[in-house]
C-alpha cells in the first residue's frame, strides 16, 4: 500500500491511496474459505461447495467490503501519523471507473486543512467587565414586593391606584374570554389607568389592545391569545370587574424574617436589606460574566484573521448531515456557521497555548455543584456526598448532558483566563443602568 499527498494550497490537499492485491488477498481468501464451510447452496453438501462457485457468488462483495475497510483504516492511520489538522472529514473524489475485476486500486480524497494563525487575547481597547450593584431603589422595591407577597388581602369597593383587580377580558369575534388579576402599573398609558380609578365590581371597561401594554407578550398572557396573534393586535376588548382587593403590607418583623430565611438568620430591616443586596448581586455576577465572555468572544472572532477552506467545507456540509443538501443550501448553511467555526478554532488554539484542559473530574464536580444548588431550592441544604455522587452518576450517563456540562466548564475556565490575561476595565453601575447601557432600554 502506498499513500501520497499533494498540497493544493495551504488549506487544501488531495491524498491518494494505492492498494495492491497483496494488501487484501489473504483476508479475502480467508473470508471466502469460511463462507465455503457454512454456505447452503442447493445440490451441494454443507462445506463441499466448489470454491469457484463461492467466489462467483460472494467474491466481489467481500472484495469491495475488505478494500473499503482497509482504505478507511489506512487513511485514519495516515492522518494521525502525519499529524494533519483537518476540518470536517476527508471527502472521496468522484471515481466512476473503478475496475473491481482488477488487482490494484487507487482512491483519492480531498482534505480541508485547518489554517495556521496566532491569537492575541489582549485587545488594544479595554473590554468592560461590569460590576453590577443593587442600589437602594432596587432594594426598597424588593422589600415592598416581599411585604405585598406576605401581606393581607383586603376587599375594596372601588379601584384605587394600588388595587389588585380581578376580571374578564372578552371579545366575541376573536373568541377571547380570559379571567385575570392585574395591577394598573402594568398598563402602558396613564389614560388606561384613569379608566379604572373609581370603578366598582360589575363595571365594564372598554379598552383598545394596541398600546395597552409596553410589551406584546404581556398582552398575550392577559388575553390568552397565540404569540403571533398578540403582536400588532388592534381590536377592542371589554374588561368586566369581578373583584377588587388591596394588599396590606406585611410588618417587617421577626416572624416575617424567619419565614423568609429561617430562624434568626436575619434579625433586623438592615440585615434584611443586606441579604437582599447580597443575593441580588450574586445573580448579577453571572449576567456580568456572560456579557464579558460574549464581548471577548466577539473581539477574538473579529480580530483574529485567517482564511478557511470554504469551498471544501461547503462540499463537506452537503454530505455530512443525515440528509444530503444541494449546493445552494450547503453554501447558505456554511455562511451561517462560519463565525461559530472560526471561534471553535480560536478556542482550541487558546486552550492549547494556555494549557486549558477539562477532565472528567471537572465535569463531575460541576454536575455535583449544579445538583446541590437545585436541591437547595427545594430545602435540601446538606445532601451527603453519596447522594450527590449517585445523582451525578445518573446525570452523566447521558452523553448529551456530559457534552452540555463540559461546554459550561470550558466556558468557565476560559472566562477565568480572560479575566487574568485580557485587557479589561471594571465599571460599577446599578442594574437599571447596566440594562440601559448594554441593551439600550430598561
Coordinates of C-alpha atoms in Angstrom, one line a residue, residues 23-436:
X23 CA -2.7 -5.9 0.8
X24 CA -6.1 -7.6 0.8
X25 CA -5.8 -11.1 -0.9
X26 CA -5.1 -13.1 2.2
X27 CA -8.0 -11.6 4.1
X28 CA -10.5 -12.0 1.2
X29 CA -9.3 -15.6 0.7
X30 CA -9.9 -16.4 4.5
X31 CA -13.4 -14.9 4.5
X32 CA -14.4 -16.9 1.3
X33 CA -12.9 -20.1 2.8
X34 CA -15.1 -19.5 5.9
X35 CA -18.1 -18.9 3.7
X36 CA -17.5 -22.2 1.9
X37 CA -17.7 -24.0 5.2
X38 CA -21.1 -22.6 6.1
X39 CA -22.7 -21.9 2.7
X40 CA -26.0 -23.5 2.0
X41 CA -26.3 -24.0 -1.8
X42 CA -28.9 -26.5 -3.3
X43 CA -27.2 -29.5 -4.8
X44 CA -24.1 -29.4 -2.6
X45 CA -23.4 -30.8 0.9
X46 CA -22.5 -28.2 3.5
X47 CA -18.8 -27.5 3.4
X48 CA -18.4 -29.1 -0.1
X49 CA -19.4 -26.2 -2.3
X50 CA -16.8 -25.6 -5.0
X51 CA -14.6 -22.6 -4.2
X52 CA -15.2 -21.3 -7.7
X53 CA -18.9 -21.1 -7.1
X54 CA -18.3 -19.3 -3.7
X55 CA -16.1 -16.8 -5.4
X56 CA -18.6 -16.2 -8.2
X57 CA -21.4 -15.6 -5.7
X58 CA -19.7 -13.7 -2.9
X59 CA -16.2 -12.8 -4.1
X60 CA -16.8 -9.2 -5.4
X61 CA -18.9 -8.2 -2.4
X62 CA -16.3 -9.5 0.0
X63 CA -13.5 -7.8 -2.0
X64 CA -15.3 -4.4 -2.0
X65 CA -16.0 -4.6 1.7
X66 CA -12.4 -5.5 2.7
X67 CA -10.9 -2.9 0.4
X68 CA -13.1 -0.2 1.9
X69 CA -12.2 -1.3 5.5
X70 CA -8.5 -1.3 4.5
X71 CA -8.9 2.1 2.9
X72 CA -10.5 3.7 6.0
X73 CA -8.0 2.2 8.4
X74 CA -5.1 3.3 6.3
X75 CA -6.4 6.8 5.8
X76 CA -7.1 7.3 9.6
X77 CA -3.7 6.0 10.5
X78 CA -2.0 8.3 7.9
X79 CA -3.8 11.4 9.2
X80 CA -2.8 10.5 12.8
X81 CA 0.8 9.8 11.9
X82 CA 1.2 12.9 9.8
X83 CA -0.5 15.0 12.5
X84 CA -2.7 16.6 9.9
X85 CA -5.2 19.0 11.5
X86 CA -8.2 18.5 9.1
X87 CA -11.6 20.2 9.1
X88 CA -14.6 18.1 8.7
X89 CA -13.8 14.6 7.2
X90 CA -11.9 13.5 4.1
X91 CA -14.1 13.6 1.0
X92 CA -13.7 10.8 -1.6
X93 CA -13.3 12.2 -5.1
X94 CA -15.8 11.0 -7.6
X95 CA -14.5 7.9 -9.3
X96 CA -16.7 6.2 -11.9
X97 CA -14.1 3.9 -13.4
X98 CA -13.1 1.6 -10.5
X99 CA -12.4 -1.8 -12.1
X100 CA -13.3 -4.3 -9.3
X101 CA -12.2 -7.1 -11.6
X102 CA -8.6 -5.8 -11.5
X103 CA -6.0 -6.4 -8.8
X104 CA -4.8 -2.9 -7.9
X105 CA -6.9 0.1 -6.8
X106 CA -6.4 3.8 -6.4
X107 CA -8.5 6.2 -4.4
X108 CA -8.3 9.9 -3.9
X109 CA -9.6 12.1 -1.0
X110 CA -9.9 15.8 -0.7
X111 CA -8.8 17.3 2.6
X112 CA -9.7 20.7 4.2
X113 CA -6.7 21.8 6.4
X114 CA -7.0 23.9 9.5
X115 CA -5.3 27.3 9.0
X116 CA -2.2 28.5 10.8
X117 CA -2.8 31.6 12.9
X118 CA -2.0 33.2 16.2
X119 CA -4.3 34.6 18.8
X120 CA -3.8 37.8 20.9
X121 CA -6.1 37.8 23.8
X122 CA -5.1 41.3 24.9
X123 CA -7.0 43.9 22.9
X124 CA -5.7 47.4 22.5
X125 CA -9.0 48.9 23.6
X126 CA -10.1 47.7 27.1
X127 CA -13.2 45.4 27.3
X128 CA -15.6 46.4 30.0
X129 CA -16.4 44.0 32.8
X130 CA -19.5 45.3 34.6
X131 CA -19.7 45.2 38.4
X132 CA -23.5 45.4 38.8
X133 CA -24.7 46.5 42.2
X134 CA -28.1 46.5 43.8
X135 CA -28.9 50.2 44.6
X136 CA -31.2 51.5 47.3
X137 CA -34.1 51.9 44.9
X138 CA -33.9 48.2 43.8
X139 CA -33.6 47.0 47.4
X140 CA -36.5 49.1 48.6
X141 CA -38.7 47.9 45.8
X142 CA -37.8 44.3 46.6
X143 CA -38.7 44.9 50.3
X144 CA -42.0 46.2 49.2
X145 CA -42.6 43.2 47.0
X146 CA -41.9 40.9 49.9
X147 CA -44.3 42.9 52.1
X148 CA -47.0 42.7 49.5
X149 CA -46.5 39.0 48.9
X150 CA -46.8 38.2 52.6
X151 CA -49.4 40.9 53.4
X152 CA -53.1 40.5 53.9
X153 CA -55.7 40.9 51.1
X154 CA -58.4 43.4 52.0
X155 CA -61.5 43.8 49.8
X156 CA -62.3 47.3 48.3
X157 CA -65.4 48.9 47.0
X158 CA -63.7 50.9 44.3
X159 CA -60.5 50.7 42.3
X160 CA -57.5 52.7 43.6
X161 CA -54.1 53.2 42.1
X162 CA -52.5 50.2 44.0
X163 CA -55.5 47.9 43.8
X164 CA -55.4 44.3 42.6
X165 CA -58.3 43.9 40.1
X166 CA -59.8 40.6 39.0
X167 CA -61.9 40.5 35.9
X168 CA -62.6 39.0 32.5
X169 CA -61.3 40.2 29.1
X170 CA -63.8 39.5 26.3
X171 CA -64.0 39.8 22.5
X172 CA -66.5 37.6 20.7
X173 CA -65.1 38.0 17.2
X174 CA -61.6 36.8 18.4
X175 CA -63.1 34.2 20.9
X176 CA -61.4 36.0 23.8
X177 CA -62.7 35.1 27.2
X178 CA -60.0 35.1 29.9
X179 CA -60.1 35.9 33.6
X180 CA -57.0 37.5 35.1
X181 CA -55.9 39.5 38.1
X182 CA -54.0 42.7 37.2
X183 CA -52.5 45.9 38.6
X184 CA -52.6 49.3 37.0
X185 CA -48.9 49.8 36.9
X186 CA -48.6 47.1 34.1
X187 CA -50.5 49.3 31.6
X188 CA -48.6 51.4 29.2
X189 CA -50.5 54.7 29.4
X190 CA -52.0 56.9 32.1
X191 CA -55.2 57.1 30.1
X192 CA -55.9 53.4 30.8
X193 CA -55.2 53.8 34.5
X194 CA -57.8 56.7 34.6
X195 CA -60.5 54.4 33.2
X196 CA -60.1 52.1 36.1
X197 CA -59.7 54.5 39.0
X198 CA -63.1 54.7 40.9
X199 CA -64.6 51.7 39.0
X200 CA -66.6 49.1 41.0
X201 CA -67.4 45.4 40.8
X202 CA -69.6 44.8 37.9
X203 CA -68.4 47.8 35.8
X204 CA -67.4 47.0 32.2
X205 CA -64.4 48.9 30.8
X206 CA -63.7 49.1 27.1
X207 CA -60.1 49.0 26.1
X208 CA -58.1 49.1 22.8
X209 CA -55.4 46.4 22.7
X210 CA -53.0 48.5 20.6
X211 CA -50.5 50.1 23.0
X212 CA -52.3 48.6 26.0
X213 CA -49.1 47.1 27.4
X214 CA -45.4 48.1 27.0
X215 CA -44.7 44.5 25.7
X216 CA -47.0 42.5 23.5
X217 CA -46.1 39.4 25.5
X218 CA -48.0 40.9 28.4
X219 CA -51.0 41.2 26.1
X220 CA -50.6 37.6 25.0
X221 CA -50.9 36.4 28.6
X222 CA -53.7 38.8 29.6
X223 CA -55.9 37.8 26.7
X224 CA -54.6 34.2 26.4
X225 CA -54.0 34.5 22.7
X226 CA -51.3 33.0 20.5
X227 CA -47.9 34.6 20.3
X228 CA -48.3 35.6 16.7
X229 CA -51.8 36.9 17.2
X230 CA -50.7 39.2 20.1
X231 CA -48.1 41.1 18.0
X232 CA -49.7 44.1 16.5
X233 CA -53.2 43.1 17.7
X234 CA -55.6 46.1 17.2
X235 CA -59.1 45.4 18.5
X236 CA -61.5 46.5 21.3
X237 CA -61.9 44.3 24.3
X238 CA -64.1 44.6 27.4
X239 CA -63.0 44.0 30.9
X240 CA -65.7 43.2 33.4
X241 CA -64.6 43.7 37.0
X242 CA -65.4 40.8 39.4
X243 CA -63.3 41.6 42.4
X244 CA -61.2 44.5 43.8
X245 CA -58.7 44.0 46.5
X246 CA -55.8 45.8 48.2
X247 CA -52.8 44.1 49.6
X248 CA -51.9 45.4 53.1
X249 CA -48.1 45.4 53.6
X250 CA -46.8 42.7 56.0
X251 CA -44.9 44.0 59.0
X252 CA -41.2 43.8 58.8
X253 CA -40.9 41.8 62.0
X254 CA -39.0 38.6 63.2
X255 CA -41.9 36.4 62.1
X256 CA -41.5 37.5 58.5
X257 CA -37.7 37.3 58.6
X258 CA -37.9 33.7 60.0
X259 CA -40.4 32.8 57.3
X260 CA -38.1 34.1 54.6
X261 CA -34.7 32.9 55.7
X262 CA -35.1 30.5 58.6
X263 CA -35.0 31.1 62.3
X264 CA -32.8 34.1 63.4
X265 CA -30.8 34.2 60.1
X266 CA -32.0 37.8 59.7
X267 CA -32.9 39.9 62.8
X268 CA -33.5 43.5 61.5
X269 CA -34.5 45.5 58.5
X270 CA -30.9 46.5 57.9
X271 CA -29.9 42.8 57.8
X272 CA -32.9 42.1 55.5
X273 CA -31.7 44.7 53.1
X274 CA -28.1 43.4 53.3
X275 CA -29.3 39.9 52.5
X276 CA -31.4 41.1 49.5
X277 CA -28.4 43.1 48.2
X278 CA -26.1 40.1 48.6
X279 CA -28.5 37.6 46.9
X280 CA -29.2 40.1 44.1
X281 CA -25.5 40.8 43.4
X282 CA -24.8 37.0 43.3
X283 CA -27.3 36.8 40.4
X284 CA -25.8 39.8 38.7
X285 CA -22.3 38.2 38.7
X286 CA -23.5 35.5 36.3
X287 CA -25.0 38.1 34.0
X288 CA -22.0 40.3 34.1
X289 CA -19.6 37.3 33.4
X290 CA -21.7 36.1 30.5
X291 CA -21.6 39.6 29.0
X292 CA -17.8 39.7 29.4
X293 CA -17.4 36.2 27.8
X294 CA -19.6 37.3 24.8
X295 CA -17.6 40.5 24.4
X296 CA -14.2 38.8 24.5
X297 CA -15.5 36.1 22.1
X298 CA -16.8 38.9 19.7
X299 CA -13.4 40.6 19.9
X300 CA -11.4 37.4 19.2
X301 CA -13.6 36.5 16.2
X302 CA -13.4 40.0 14.7
X303 CA -9.7 40.5 15.2
X304 CA -8.2 37.0 14.6
X305 CA -7.7 36.9 10.9
X306 CA -7.3 33.6 8.9
X307 CA -8.8 32.0 5.8
X308 CA -10.9 28.8 5.8
X309 CA -11.2 26.2 3.0
X310 CA -14.7 27.5 2.3
X311 CA -15.3 25.5 -0.9
X312 CA -14.2 22.2 0.7
X313 CA -16.4 22.9 3.9
X314 CA -19.4 23.7 1.7
X315 CA -19.0 20.4 -0.2
X316 CA -18.5 18.6 3.1
X317 CA -21.7 20.1 4.6
X318 CA -23.6 18.8 1.6
X319 CA -23.0 15.2 2.6
X320 CA -22.2 15.3 6.3
X321 CA -25.7 15.5 7.7
X322 CA -28.5 13.0 7.9
X323 CA -29.9 14.3 4.6
X324 CA -27.8 15.5 1.7
X325 CA -28.2 19.2 0.8
X326 CA -28.0 20.8 -2.6
X327 CA -25.1 23.2 -3.2
X328 CA -27.0 26.4 -2.6
X329 CA -28.4 25.2 0.7
X330 CA -25.0 24.0 1.8
X331 CA -23.5 27.4 0.9
X332 CA -26.1 29.1 3.0
X333 CA -25.5 26.8 5.9
X334 CA -21.8 27.4 5.7
X335 CA -22.2 31.2 5.8
X336 CA -24.5 30.8 8.9
X337 CA -22.0 28.6 10.7
X338 CA -18.7 30.3 9.6
X339 CA -18.5 32.6 12.6
X340 CA -19.1 29.7 15.0
X341 CA -16.5 27.5 13.2
X342 CA -13.9 30.4 13.5
X343 CA -14.5 30.7 17.2
X344 CA -14.2 26.9 17.7
X345 CA -10.7 27.0 16.0
X346 CA -9.7 30.1 18.1
X347 CA -11.0 28.5 21.3
X348 CA -9.0 25.3 20.6
X349 CA -5.9 27.4 19.9
X350 CA -6.2 29.3 23.1
X351 CA -6.8 26.1 25.1
X352 CA -3.7 24.6 23.6
X353 CA -1.5 27.6 24.1
X354 CA -2.5 28.3 27.7
X355 CA -2.9 24.6 28.8
X356 CA -6.6 24.8 29.5
X357 CA -7.9 21.3 30.0
X358 CA -11.2 19.8 31.0
X359 CA -11.2 16.3 32.5
X360 CA -14.0 14.0 33.8
X361 CA -13.4 15.1 37.4
X362 CA -14.1 18.8 36.3
X363 CA -17.3 17.7 34.7
X364 CA -18.4 15.6 37.7
X365 CA -17.7 18.4 40.2
X366 CA -19.6 20.8 38.0
X367 CA -22.6 18.4 37.9
X368 CA -22.5 18.0 41.7
X369 CA -22.5 21.7 42.3
X370 CA -25.4 22.1 39.9
X371 CA -27.3 19.3 41.7
X372 CA -26.5 20.8 45.1
X373 CA -28.0 24.2 44.0
X374 CA -31.1 22.6 42.7
X375 CA -31.6 20.6 45.9
X376 CA -31.2 23.8 48.0
X377 CA -34.1 25.4 46.1
X378 CA -36.3 22.6 47.5
X379 CA -35.0 22.9 51.0
X380 CA -32.4 20.1 50.9
X381 CA -29.4 22.1 52.1
X382 CA -27.0 19.4 53.2
X383 CA -27.1 16.4 50.9
X384 CA -24.5 13.8 51.6
X385 CA -21.5 13.1 49.2
X386 CA -23.0 9.7 48.4
X387 CA -26.4 11.3 47.4
X388 CA -24.6 13.8 45.1
X389 CA -22.3 11.1 43.6
X390 CA -25.3 8.9 42.9
X391 CA -27.3 11.7 41.2
X392 CA -24.3 12.9 39.3
X393 CA -23.7 9.4 38.0
X394 CA -27.2 9.2 36.6
X395 CA -26.9 12.7 35.0
X396 CA -23.5 11.8 33.5
X397 CA -24.8 8.6 32.0
X398 CA -26.5 10.8 29.4
X399 CA -23.9 11.8 26.8
X400 CA -25.9 15.0 25.9
X401 CA -25.6 16.1 29.5
X402 CA -21.9 15.3 29.6
X403 CA -21.4 17.4 26.5
X404 CA -23.5 20.3 27.8
X405 CA -21.8 20.4 31.2
X406 CA -18.3 20.1 29.5
X407 CA -19.1 23.1 27.4
X408 CA -20.1 25.0 30.6
X409 CA -16.8 24.0 32.3
X410 CA -14.8 25.1 29.2
X411 CA -16.6 28.5 29.2
X412 CA -15.9 29.0 32.9
X413 CA -12.2 28.2 32.5
X414 CA -11.8 30.5 29.5
X415 CA -13.7 33.2 31.4
X416 CA -11.1 32.9 34.3
X417 CA -8.3 33.0 31.7
X418 CA -9.7 36.1 30.0
X419 CA -10.1 37.9 33.4
X420 CA -6.4 37.3 34.0
X421 CA -4.9 37.9 30.6
X422 CA -7.3 40.1 28.6
X423 CA -7.3 44.0 28.7
X424 CA -10.3 44.5 30.9
X425 CA -11.6 47.5 32.8
X426 CA -14.2 47.3 35.5
X427 CA -17.2 49.6 35.5
X428 CA -19.6 49.7 38.5
X429 CA -23.2 50.6 38.0
X430 CA -26.8 49.7 39.1
X431 CA -28.8 47.0 37.3
X432 CA -31.1 49.6 35.7
X433 CA -28.1 51.5 34.3
X434 CA -26.5 48.2 33.2
X435 CA -29.6 47.2 31.2
X436 CA -29.9 50.7 29.7

